[in-house]
mmCIF file of C-alpha atoms in Angstrom:
data_model
loop_
_atom_site.group_PDB
_atom_site.id
_atom_site.type_symbol
_atom_site.label_atom_id
_atom_site.label_comp_id
_atom_site.label_asym_id
_atom_site.label_seq_id
_atom_site.Cartn_x
_atom_site.Cartn_y
_atom_site.Cartn_z
ATOM 1 C CA MET A 456 51.257 12.995 59.839
ATOM 2 C CA ARG A 457 51.267 8.991 59.930
ATOM 3 C CA ILE A 458 47.646 8.021 59.843
ATOM 4 C CA LEU A 459 46.400 4.619 60.388
ATOM 5 C CA PHE A 460 42.641 4.115 58.995
ATOM 6 C CA ALA A 461 40.434 1.228 59.855
ATOM 7 C CA CYS A 462 36.898 0.407 58.292
ATOM 8 C CA MET A 463 34.585 -2.527 57.489
ATOM 9 C CA VAL A 464 34.200 -1.776 53.646
ATOM 10 C CA SER A 465 36.387 -3.877 51.514
ATOM 11 C CA MET A 466 38.755 -2.313 49.052
ATOM 12 C CA GLU A 467 41.122 -4.007 46.892
ATOM 13 C CA THR A 468 42.721 -1.028 45.556
ATOM 14 C CA MET A 469 42.410 2.807 46.079
ATOM 15 C CA ASP A 470 41.940 3.817 42.572
ATOM 16 C CA ARG A 471 38.012 3.471 42.700
ATOM 17 C CA PRO A 472 35.374 6.114 43.916
ATOM 18 C CA GLY A 473 34.053 6.130 47.097
ATOM 19 C CA ILE A 474 33.713 7.930 50.358
ATOM 20 C CA TYR A 475 36.829 6.197 52.144
ATOM 21 C CA SER A 476 39.270 5.748 49.334
ATOM 22 C CA ASP A 477 38.515 9.392 47.909
ATOM 23 C CA LEU A 478 39.309 10.617 51.930
ATOM 24 C CA LEU A 479 42.605 8.581 51.889
ATOM 25 C CA ARG A 480 43.719 9.516 48.477
ATOM 26 C CA GLU A 481 43.203 13.164 49.469
ATOM 27 C CA LEU A 482 45.259 12.623 52.752
ATOM 28 C CA ALA A 483 48.180 10.948 50.932
ATOM 29 C CA SER A 484 48.258 13.650 48.551
ATOM 30 C CA ARG A 485 48.678 16.401 51.190
ATOM 31 C CA GLY A 486 52.178 14.454 52.385
ATOM 32 C CA HIS A 487 50.610 12.185 55.398
ATOM 33 C CA ASP A 488 51.874 8.843 55.560
ATOM 34 C CA VAL A 489 48.538 6.795 55.287
ATOM 35 C CA CYS A 490 48.050 3.356 56.040
ATOM 36 C CA ALA A 491 44.541 1.275 55.666
ATOM 37 C CA MET A 492 43.344 -1.599 57.219
ATOM 38 C CA VAL A 493 40.025 -3.169 55.373
ATOM 39 C CA PRO A 494 38.378 -6.529 55.502
ATOM 40 C CA ARG A 495 38.941 -9.186 52.823
ATOM 41 C CA GLU A 496 36.221 -11.401 53.321
ATOM 42 C CA ARG A 497 36.514 -15.530 53.445
ATOM 43 C CA ARG A 498 34.414 -15.847 50.300
ATOM 44 C CA SER A 499 37.345 -13.959 48.119
ATOM 45 C CA GLY A 500 39.125 -17.375 49.161
ATOM 46 C CA LEU A 501 42.226 -14.841 49.443
ATOM 47 C CA PRO A 502 44.832 -14.287 52.609
ATOM 48 C CA THR A 503 45.464 -11.175 54.211
ATOM 49 C CA GLU A 504 47.923 -9.334 51.955
ATOM 50 C CA PHE A 505 49.927 -5.934 51.998
ATOM 51 C CA SER A 506 50.298 -3.545 49.164
ATOM 52 C CA ASP A 507 50.554 -0.160 47.728
ATOM 53 C CA SER A 508 47.914 1.664 45.753
ATOM 54 C CA CYS A 509 47.834 5.220 45.030
ATOM 55 C CA GLY A 510 50.259 6.416 47.692
ATOM 56 C CA VAL A 511 48.461 4.510 50.313
ATOM 57 C CA ARG A 512 49.655 1.569 52.278
ATOM 58 C CA LEU A 513 46.916 -0.786 52.105
ATOM 59 C CA LEU A 514 46.625 -3.847 54.508
ATOM 60 C CA LYS A 515 43.699 -6.342 53.276
ATOM 61 C CA VAL A 516 42.949 -8.431 56.295
ATOM 62 C CA ALA A 517 41.286 -11.942 56.030
ATOM 63 C CA VAL A 518 38.340 -12.099 58.104
ATOM 64 C CA GLY A 519 34.789 -13.901 58.258
ATOM 65 C CA ASN A 520 31.889 -13.142 55.965
ATOM 66 C CA VAL A 521 30.413 -10.429 57.743
ATOM 67 C CA THR A 522 28.290 -9.337 54.391
ATOM 68 C CA LYS A 523 25.613 -11.272 52.765
ATOM 69 C CA SER A 524 25.640 -13.884 55.035
ATOM 70 C CA GLY A 525 23.046 -15.478 57.924
ATOM 71 C CA LEU A 526 22.842 -14.006 61.005
ATOM 72 C CA LEU A 527 24.815 -16.466 62.999
ATOM 73 C CA GLU A 528 27.875 -16.246 60.710
ATOM 74 C CA LYS A 529 27.648 -12.734 60.372
ATOM 75 C CA GLY A 530 27.572 -12.450 64.067
ATOM 76 C CA VAL A 531 30.595 -14.438 64.699
ATOM 77 C CA ALA A 532 32.680 -12.791 62.082
ATOM 78 C CA THR A 533 31.867 -9.219 63.565
ATOM 79 C CA LEU A 534 32.907 -10.265 66.989
ATOM 80 C CA SER A 535 36.198 -11.710 65.828
ATOM 81 C CA ILE A 536 37.310 -8.624 63.379
ATOM 82 C CA GLY A 537 39.188 -6.795 66.349
ATOM 83 C CA GLY A 538 41.256 -9.871 67.249
ATOM 84 C CA ARG A 539 41.970 -10.077 63.343
ATOM 85 C CA TYR A 540 42.804 -6.945 62.829
ATOM 86 C CA TRP A 541 45.163 -6.672 65.982
ATOM 87 C CA SER A 542 47.181 -9.845 64.834
ATOM 88 C CA ALA A 543 47.657 -8.340 61.233
ATOM 89 C CA PHE A 544 48.575 -4.997 62.582
ATOM 90 C CA ARG A 545 51.180 -6.780 65.005
ATOM 91 C CA ARG A 546 52.434 -8.538 62.059
ATOM 92 C CA TYR A 547 52.890 -5.597 59.815
ATOM 93 C CA PHE A 548 53.332 -2.138 61.838
ATOM 94 C CA ASP A 549 54.414 -3.390 65.093
ATOM 95 C CA ASP A 550 57.417 -1.241 64.910
ATOM 96 C CA GLU A 551 55.635 1.707 63.839
ATOM 97 C CA ARG A 552 54.071 4.832 65.509
ATOM 98 C CA PHE A 553 51.112 6.645 64.466
ATOM 99 C CA ASP A 554 50.255 10.016 65.202
ATOM 100 C CA LEU A 555 46.371 9.693 64.250
ATOM 101 C CA VAL A 556 43.874 6.678 63.757
ATOM 102 C CA VAL A 557 40.808 7.407 61.861
ATOM 103 C CA TYR A 558 38.178 4.441 62.315
ATOM 104 C CA THR A 559 34.299 4.534 61.328
ATOM 105 C CA THR A 560 31.324 2.788 62.700
ATOM 106 C CA PRO A 561 30.124 0.169 61.813
ATOM 107 C CA PRO A 562 31.014 -1.535 63.410
ATOM 108 C CA THR A 563 31.577 -0.747 67.032
ATOM 109 C CA THR A 564 33.158 -4.021 67.712
ATOM 110 C CA LEU A 565 36.316 -2.427 65.907
ATOM 111 C CA CYS A 566 36.941 -0.514 69.406
ATOM 112 C CA GLY A 567 39.071 -3.208 71.434
ATOM 113 C CA PHE A 568 41.647 -3.195 68.438
ATOM 114 C CA ILE A 569 41.544 0.962 68.258
ATOM 115 C CA GLY A 570 42.348 0.928 71.816
ATOM 116 C CA LYS A 571 45.016 -1.187 71.714
ATOM 117 C CA VAL A 572 46.474 0.728 68.799
ATOM 118 C CA LYS A 573 46.178 3.933 70.796
ATOM 119 C CA LYS A 574 48.069 2.697 73.727
ATOM 120 C CA HIS A 575 50.652 0.852 71.837
ATOM 121 C CA THR A 576 51.380 3.785 69.543
ATOM 122 C CA GLY A 577 50.269 7.031 71.701
ATOM 123 C CA ALA A 578 48.053 7.925 68.573
ATOM 124 C CA LYS A 579 45.104 10.012 68.918
ATOM 125 C CA ALA A 580 41.775 8.999 67.346
ATOM 126 C CA TYR A 581 38.769 10.517 65.163
ATOM 127 C CA LEU A 582 35.782 8.816 64.564
ATOM 128 C CA LEU A 583 33.927 9.158 61.331
ATOM 129 C CA LEU A 584 30.405 8.250 62.740
ATOM 130 C CA LYS A 585 28.422 6.408 59.972
ATOM 131 C CA ASP A 586 26.156 4.519 61.574
ATOM 132 C CA ILE A 587 24.405 4.540 65.167
ATOM 133 C CA PHE A 588 24.656 0.675 65.984
ATOM 134 C CA PRO A 589 22.835 -0.930 67.793
ATOM 135 C CA GLN A 590 19.800 1.675 68.061
ATOM 136 C CA ASN A 591 19.468 1.074 64.433
ATOM 137 C CA SER A 592 18.889 -2.596 64.570
ATOM 138 C CA LEU A 593 16.591 -2.045 67.651
ATOM 139 C CA ASP A 594 14.512 0.241 65.372
ATOM 140 C CA LEU A 595 13.789 -2.233 62.713
ATOM 141 C CA GLY A 596 13.214 -5.054 65.286
ATOM 142 C CA MET A 597 16.255 -7.179 64.600
ATOM 143 C CA LEU A 598 17.525 -6.684 68.138
ATOM 144 C CA ARG A 599 15.321 -6.763 71.449
ATOM 145 C CA GLU A 600 16.244 -4.983 74.789
ATOM 146 C CA SER A 601 14.786 -7.672 76.478
ATOM 147 C CA GLY A 602 14.783 -11.643 76.590
ATOM 148 C CA PRO A 603 17.792 -13.478 74.991
ATOM 149 C CA MET A 604 18.400 -11.122 72.466
ATOM 150 C CA GLY A 605 18.773 -8.428 75.547
ATOM 151 C CA LEU A 606 22.326 -10.057 76.103
ATOM 152 C CA VAL A 607 23.310 -9.066 72.525
ATOM 153 C CA PHE A 608 22.007 -5.452 72.489
ATOM 154 C CA ARG A 609 23.351 -4.749 75.812
ATOM 155 C CA HIS A 610 26.762 -6.427 74.652
ATOM 156 C CA PHE A 611 26.902 -3.885 71.804
ATOM 157 C CA LYS A 612 25.541 -0.838 73.770
ATOM 158 C CA ALA A 613 28.806 -1.638 75.760
ATOM 159 C CA THR A 614 30.862 -1.478 72.359
ATOM 160 C CA GLU A 615 29.146 1.585 70.995
ATOM 161 C CA LYS A 616 30.148 3.769 74.312
ATOM 162 C CA GLU A 617 33.482 2.330 73.825
ATOM 163 C CA SER A 618 33.896 3.412 70.493
ATOM 164 C CA TYR A 619 32.976 7.127 71.436
ATOM 165 C CA GLU A 620 35.184 6.796 74.757
ATOM 166 C CA LEU A 621 38.116 6.335 72.306
ATOM 167 C CA ALA A 622 37.651 8.990 69.974
ATOM 168 C CA ASP A 623 39.322 12.700 70.702
ATOM 169 C CA TYR A 624 37.015 13.648 67.989
ATOM 170 C CA ILE A 625 33.890 12.475 66.389
ATOM 171 C CA GLY A 626 32.499 13.403 62.983
ATOM 172 C CA CYS A 627 29.042 12.971 62.378
ATOM 173 C CA MET A 628 27.246 12.775 58.998
ATOM 174 C CA SER A 629 24.797 15.681 59.411
ATOM 175 C CA GLU A 630 23.480 18.136 62.042
ATOM 176 C CA ALA A 631 20.713 15.899 62.953
ATOM 177 C CA ASN A 632 22.907 13.162 63.303
ATOM 178 C CA ARG A 633 25.309 15.522 65.825
ATOM 179 C CA ALA A 634 22.159 16.661 67.733
ATOM 180 C CA TYR A 635 20.799 13.146 68.335
ATOM 181 C CA LEU A 636 24.397 11.693 69.700
ATOM 182 C CA LEU A 637 24.824 14.691 71.892
ATOM 183 C CA GLU A 638 21.115 13.929 73.163
ATOM 184 C CA HIS A 639 21.458 10.273 73.947
ATOM 185 C CA GLU A 640 25.212 10.605 74.892
ATOM 186 C CA PRO A 641 25.063 13.692 77.229
ATOM 187 C CA TRP A 642 28.649 12.604 78.872
ATOM 188 C CA ILE A 643 30.275 13.584 75.483
ATOM 189 C CA ASP A 644 31.917 16.737 75.218
ATOM 190 C CA ALA A 645 30.141 18.684 72.785
ATOM 191 C CA GLY A 646 33.179 20.400 71.740
ATOM 192 C CA SER A 647 34.610 17.116 70.538
ATOM 193 C CA VAL A 648 31.580 16.225 68.086
ATOM 194 C CA GLU A 649 31.297 18.202 64.808
ATOM 195 C CA VAL A 650 29.627 17.773 61.383
ATOM 196 C CA ASN A 651 32.165 15.925 58.926
ATOM 197 C CA PRO A 652 29.561 14.305 56.475
ATOM 198 C CA ASN A 653 29.987 11.648 53.571
ATOM 199 C CA SER A 654 32.254 13.124 51.410
ATOM 200 C CA VAL A 655 33.821 12.732 47.696
ATOM 201 C CA ALA A 656 36.421 13.702 45.321
ATOM 202 C CA VAL A 657 34.732 16.426 43.140
ATOM 203 C CA ALA A 658 36.033 16.345 39.629
ATOM 204 C CA PRO A 659 34.442 17.498 36.510
ATOM 205 C CA ARG A 660 31.929 15.248 34.590
ATOM 206 C CA PRO A 661 31.199 14.963 30.630
ATOM 207 C CA VAL A 662 27.999 15.981 29.937
ATOM 208 C CA PRO A 663 26.173 12.628 29.151
ATOM 209 C CA ASP A 664 24.253 11.441 26.022
ATOM 210 C CA VAL A 665 21.227 10.522 27.545
ATOM 211 C CA PRO A 666 19.422 9.247 24.711
ATOM 212 C CA ALA A 667 22.275 6.777 23.756
ATOM 213 C CA LEU A 668 22.481 6.003 27.426
ATOM 214 C CA ARG A 669 18.661 4.816 27.361
ATOM 215 C CA ALA A 670 18.824 3.252 24.479
ATOM 216 C CA LYS A 671 22.080 1.111 26.102
ATOM 217 C CA LEU A 672 20.099 0.386 29.204
ATOM 218 C CA GLY A 673 16.543 -0.314 27.622
ATOM 219 C CA LEU A 674 15.021 2.646 29.240
ATOM 220 C CA PRO A 675 12.044 4.777 27.560
ATOM 221 C CA ALA A 676 13.088 7.729 25.776
ATOM 222 C CA GLY A 677 10.095 9.828 26.259
ATOM 223 C CA GLU A 678 9.069 9.265 29.950
ATOM 224 C CA MET A 679 10.316 10.742 33.059
ATOM 225 C CA VAL A 680 12.815 7.940 34.517
ATOM 226 C CA PHE A 681 13.409 7.801 38.340
ATOM 227 C CA VAL A 682 16.375 5.699 39.288
ATOM 228 C CA TYR A 683 17.155 3.969 42.610
ATOM 229 C CA GLY A 684 20.807 2.427 43.354
ATOM 230 C CA GLY A 685 22.323 0.883 46.030
ATOM 231 C CA SER A 686 21.391 -1.620 48.925
ATOM 232 C CA LEU A 687 18.277 -3.430 48.946
ATOM 233 C CA GLY A 688 17.950 -4.585 52.621
ATOM 234 C CA LYS A 689 15.916 -3.998 55.602
ATOM 235 C CA PRO A 690 17.055 -0.007 56.199
ATOM 236 C CA GLN A 691 15.458 0.606 52.719
ATOM 237 C CA ASP A 692 12.068 -0.855 53.567
ATOM 238 C CA ILE A 693 12.005 -3.046 50.161
ATOM 239 C CA GLY A 694 8.362 -3.980 51.164
ATOM 240 C CA PHE A 695 7.265 0.151 50.834
ATOM 241 C CA LEU A 696 9.438 0.618 47.421
ATOM 242 C CA ILE A 697 7.434 -2.529 46.148
ATOM 243 C CA GLU A 698 4.118 -0.998 46.951
ATOM 244 C CA CYS A 699 5.052 2.384 45.012
ATOM 245 C CA LEU A 700 6.011 0.508 42.167
ATOM 246 C CA LYS A 701 2.531 -1.296 42.490
ATOM 247 C CA ALA A 702 0.774 2.278 42.642
ATOM 248 C CA ASN A 703 2.772 3.596 39.838
ATOM 249 C CA GLU A 704 1.375 0.669 37.663
ATOM 250 C CA ILE A 705 -1.969 1.913 38.233
ATOM 251 C CA ASN A 706 -1.493 5.625 37.834
ATOM 252 C CA PRO A 707 2.031 6.196 36.439
ATOM 253 C CA VAL A 708 4.008 9.064 36.958
ATOM 254 C CA GLY A 709 7.231 7.822 34.963
ATOM 255 C CA TYR A 710 9.456 4.764 34.810
ATOM 256 C CA PHE A 711 11.364 3.368 37.492
ATOM 257 C CA ALA A 712 14.656 1.706 37.343
ATOM 258 C CA ILE A 713 16.297 -0.290 40.367
ATOM 259 C CA ALA A 714 19.609 -1.622 40.705
ATOM 260 C CA GLY A 715 21.574 -3.005 43.812
ATOM 261 C CA ALA A 716 21.830 -5.920 45.967
ATOM 262 C CA GLY A 717 20.975 -6.666 49.620
ATOM 263 C CA THR A 718 19.161 -9.071 51.687
ATOM 264 C CA ASP A 719 15.880 -8.041 50.664
ATOM 265 C CA ARG A 720 16.550 -8.161 46.740
ATOM 266 C CA PRO A 721 14.640 -11.619 46.321
ATOM 267 C CA ARG A 722 11.657 -9.866 47.540
ATOM 268 C CA LEU A 723 12.030 -7.399 44.602
ATOM 269 C CA GLU A 724 12.810 -10.102 42.168
ATOM 270 C CA GLU A 725 9.782 -11.962 43.078
ATOM 271 C CA TYR A 726 7.385 -9.095 42.495
ATOM 272 C CA PHE A 727 9.193 -8.461 38.893
ATOM 273 C CA SER A 728 8.884 -12.182 38.215
ATOM 274 C CA GLU A 729 5.205 -12.284 39.185
ATOM 275 C CA SER A 730 3.991 -9.106 38.103
ATOM 276 C CA ARG A 731 5.934 -8.242 35.069
ATOM 277 C CA PRO A 732 5.605 -4.526 35.559
ATOM 278 C CA ALA A 733 5.450 -2.032 32.435
ATOM 279 C CA HIS A 734 6.811 0.931 34.083
ATOM 280 C CA ALA A 735 9.662 -0.309 36.105
ATOM 281 C CA ARG A 736 12.927 -2.470 35.510
ATOM 282 C CA LEU A 737 15.110 -4.420 38.257
ATOM 283 C CA TYR A 738 19.078 -4.553 37.557
ATOM 284 C CA PRO A 739 21.517 -6.536 39.160
ATOM 285 C CA MET A 740 24.482 -4.646 41.095
ATOM 286 C CA LEU A 741 26.015 -2.965 38.429
ATOM 287 C CA PRO A 742 29.723 -2.188 38.058
ATOM 288 C CA VAL A 743 30.746 1.329 38.722
ATOM 289 C CA GLU A 744 30.715 2.769 35.417
ATOM 290 C CA GLU A 745 27.546 1.126 34.241
ATOM 291 C CA PHE A 746 25.601 2.287 37.401
ATOM 292 C CA ASP A 747 27.146 5.525 36.557
ATOM 293 C CA ASP A 748 25.689 5.456 33.052
ATOM 294 C CA LEU A 749 22.260 4.471 34.823
ATOM 295 C CA VAL A 750 22.104 7.305 36.963
ATOM 296 C CA SER A 751 23.281 9.624 34.032
ATOM 297 C CA SER A 752 20.311 8.305 32.096
ATOM 298 C CA ALA A 753 17.730 9.349 34.942
ATOM 299 C CA ASP A 754 15.745 12.567 35.205
ATOM 300 C CA VAL A 755 15.600 12.042 39.299
ATOM 301 C CA CYS A 756 16.875 9.762 41.672
ATOM 302 C CA LEU A 757 15.661 8.392 44.943
ATOM 303 C CA LEU A 758 16.584 7.513 48.501
ATOM 304 C CA PHE A 759 14.689 5.379 50.969
ATOM 305 C CA LEU A 760 14.647 4.692 54.476
ATOM 306 C CA ASP A 761 12.374 2.641 56.675
ATOM 307 C CA HIS A 762 9.704 4.742 58.681
ATOM 308 C CA ARG A 763 10.680 2.830 61.880
ATOM 309 C CA PHE A 764 14.261 4.634 62.056
ATOM 310 C CA THR A 765 14.596 6.831 65.039
ATOM 311 C CA ILE A 766 18.100 7.552 64.266
ATOM 312 C CA PRO A 767 19.110 10.424 61.521
ATOM 313 C CA ASN A 768 20.753 7.861 59.053
ATOM 314 C CA PHE A 769 22.419 10.058 55.957
ATOM 315 C CA PRO A 770 22.690 7.507 52.991
ATOM 316 C CA SER A 771 26.276 7.868 51.067
ATOM 317 C CA ARG A 772 24.148 7.392 47.797
ATOM 318 C CA LEU A 773 23.108 10.775 47.761
ATOM 319 C CA LEU A 774 26.729 11.829 46.799
ATOM 320 C CA SER A 775 26.646 9.518 43.355
ATOM 321 C CA TYR A 776 23.144 11.337 42.504
ATOM 322 C CA LEU A 777 24.707 14.849 43.072
ATOM 323 C CA LYS A 778 28.057 14.411 41.153
ATOM 324 C CA ALA A 779 25.871 13.886 38.379
ATOM 325 C CA SER A 780 23.648 16.603 39.064
ATOM 326 C CA LYS A 781 20.677 14.600 39.693
ATOM 327 C CA PRO A 782 17.700 16.240 42.087
ATOM 328 C CA VAL A 783 16.301 13.520 44.547
ATOM 329 C CA VAL A 784 13.269 12.331 46.068
ATOM 330 C CA ALA A 785 13.992 11.112 49.800
ATOM 331 C CA ALA A 786 11.228 8.825 51.187
ATOM 332 C CA VAL A 787 12.599 8.844 54.513
ATOM 333 C CA ASP A 788 11.671 8.358 58.327
ATOM 334 C CA PRO A 789 11.151 11.639 60.430
ATOM 335 C CA SER A 790 14.665 11.448 62.105
ATOM 336 C CA THR A 791 16.397 12.133 59.132
ATOM 337 C CA ASP A 792 17.684 15.712 57.755
ATOM 338 C CA VAL A 793 18.779 14.377 54.405
ATOM 339 C CA GLY A 794 15.064 15.390 52.956
ATOM 340 C CA THR A 795 14.973 18.325 54.654
ATOM 341 C CA ILE A 796 18.491 19.533 53.433
ATOM 342 C CA ALA A 797 17.476 18.482 49.972
ATOM 343 C CA GLU A 798 14.414 20.988 49.999
ATOM 344 C CA GLU A 799 15.932 23.807 51.728
ATOM 345 C CA ASN A 800 19.059 23.838 49.239
ATOM 346 C CA GLY A 801 16.242 23.421 46.155
ATOM 347 C CA PHE A 802 17.737 19.959 44.852
ATOM 348 C CA GLY A 803 15.116 17.733 45.941
ATOM 349 C CA PHE A 804 11.596 16.928 47.567
ATOM 350 C CA ARG A 805 11.139 14.968 50.672
ATOM 351 C CA CYS A 806 7.865 12.713 51.915
ATOM 352 C CA GLY A 807 7.603 10.092 54.176
ATOM 353 C CA SER A 808 7.922 6.311 53.559
ATOM 354 C CA THR A 809 4.559 4.832 54.576
ATOM 355 C CA ASP A 810 2.297 6.179 52.029
ATOM 356 C CA PRO A 811 2.634 4.992 48.491
ATOM 357 C CA ASP A 812 0.671 7.928 46.884
ATOM 358 C CA GLU A 813 2.166 10.397 48.671
ATOM 359 C CA PHE A 814 5.422 9.037 47.156
ATOM 360 C CA LEU A 815 4.041 9.148 43.371
ATOM 361 C CA ARG A 816 2.643 12.523 44.257
ATOM 362 C CA THR A 817 5.924 13.864 45.232
ATOM 363 C CA CYS A 818 7.615 12.311 42.175
ATOM 364 C CA ALA A 819 4.840 13.982 39.922
ATOM 365 C CA ARG A 820 6.395 17.212 41.087
ATOM 366 C CA PHE A 821 9.252 17.079 38.594
ATOM 367 C CA ALA A 822 9.083 17.846 34.942
ATOM 368 C CA PRO A 823 12.317 17.561 33.129
ATOM 369 C CA GLY A 824 13.081 21.167 33.119
ATOM 370 C CA THR A 825 12.503 21.465 36.811
ATOM 371 C CA ALA A 826 14.573 18.541 37.156
ATOM 372 C CA ALA A 827 17.363 19.537 35.291
ATOM 373 C CA THR A 828 17.533 23.019 37.180
ATOM 374 C CA MET A 829 17.467 21.446 40.837
ATOM 375 C CA GLY A 830 19.999 18.876 39.529
ATOM 376 C CA ALA A 831 22.490 21.977 39.024
ATOM 377 C CA LYS A 832 21.697 23.025 42.381
ATOM 378 C CA GLY A 833 22.482 19.949 43.664
ATOM 379 C CA ARG A 834 26.005 19.531 42.180
ATOM 380 C CA ALA A 835 26.623 23.291 43.437
ATOM 381 C CA TYR A 836 25.694 21.804 47.070
ATOM 382 C CA LEU A 837 27.820 18.910 46.584
ATOM 383 C CA GLU A 838 30.864 20.720 45.462
ATOM 384 C CA GLU A 839 30.426 23.622 48.531
ATOM 385 C CA ASN A 840 29.719 20.942 51.408
ATOM 386 C CA TYR A 841 30.522 17.401 50.213
ATOM 387 C CA ASP A 842 34.171 17.927 48.708
ATOM 388 C CA VAL A 843 36.541 15.403 50.255
ATOM 389 C CA LYS A 844 39.106 18.083 50.608
ATOM 390 C CA ARG A 845 36.643 20.020 53.368
ATOM 391 C CA SER A 846 36.646 16.695 55.058
ATOM 392 C CA CYS A 847 40.201 16.268 55.254
ATOM 393 C CA ASP A 848 40.556 19.979 56.408
ATOM 394 C CA LEU A 849 38.410 19.349 59.631
ATOM 395 C CA ILE A 850 40.722 16.403 60.420
ATOM 396 C CA GLU A 851 43.668 18.391 59.715
ATOM 397 C CA ARG A 852 42.827 21.329 61.727
ATOM 398 C CA HIS A 853 42.743 19.010 65.027
ATOM 399 C CA PHE A 854 45.992 17.296 64.703
ATOM 400 C CA ASN A 855 47.949 18.495 61.780
ATOM 401 C CA GLY A 856 50.442 20.958 64.064
#
């Protein structure tokens, strides 16, 4: 097949691990002609550029600053994405015909571009549903259904519906994600919606030298170490994370290592600067290799989701933890099934994301021996359920033949 992939995750090359780069490399390895369109934000200072990478034709499209920007700048950049992608498509792919276009949410504003590509090339479409927007922003109070922001909300609801209408098939991250979509969008044909979860290329990992890694990273050798890495923004409820760290200073259950970037990282920086906790450390957003070292040094890894969510998110960060054979504590809202899946399959525990004491009691359920055993179960679950080969199989069965 000739496949066009479009998303809003920056990728300068295809050789780095990630849910999208792994998927595209696997599709290319199966003999498909894969073209990918990804953003290159203004702050990079680089133009639209076309290259080949790991068997994938990669078109990096110059767009506005969608991430790490103010609300107005982000809004303007997001609304202009579709037009910029279409202009780049006409410049580089105008004479080509595609059999399949795979696209992702967020953002829903790519739908105008996807519609034009389908009409121009006759391609079918597969949506990888990675976020349910704008309901997620409504849950967190970032949008309103009424007042001036109501116009914005209704606009994005219209683009959301169009995103679903354009898809011949929709792949959801989990069963709860699928059930939510069909409940709230009953007009969608249930037969076109399936669970196609976040997935990664699975390969053997060397056994880490944990004492050496902890010494290198400045982590205590004799304590249970809990690691969180990734986005530090509104969805993770950084205020709750800080309350957990404060509670752990009073009655410590272990040592907490936090790494990442996001809109609410300054709140963490302020806490660490003012309180100087003895049982926690804040790292910057680490390069991939260093982040892997941090995860490998952990006994247990952490997931956080704001308790206000009514949509079932499924953090992709879980895959990094399971690849490293680490169990998880999922401090999450009632809607997601990520914690339930961890508990039912023996690789973690779930708790709510409102009570710091409950969170610490959940962390205290681990001991080094049980953590290692549960981590091995998580790795086995990853290999069976979150291997990128399985995701490619699901896509191919609908369109390849």
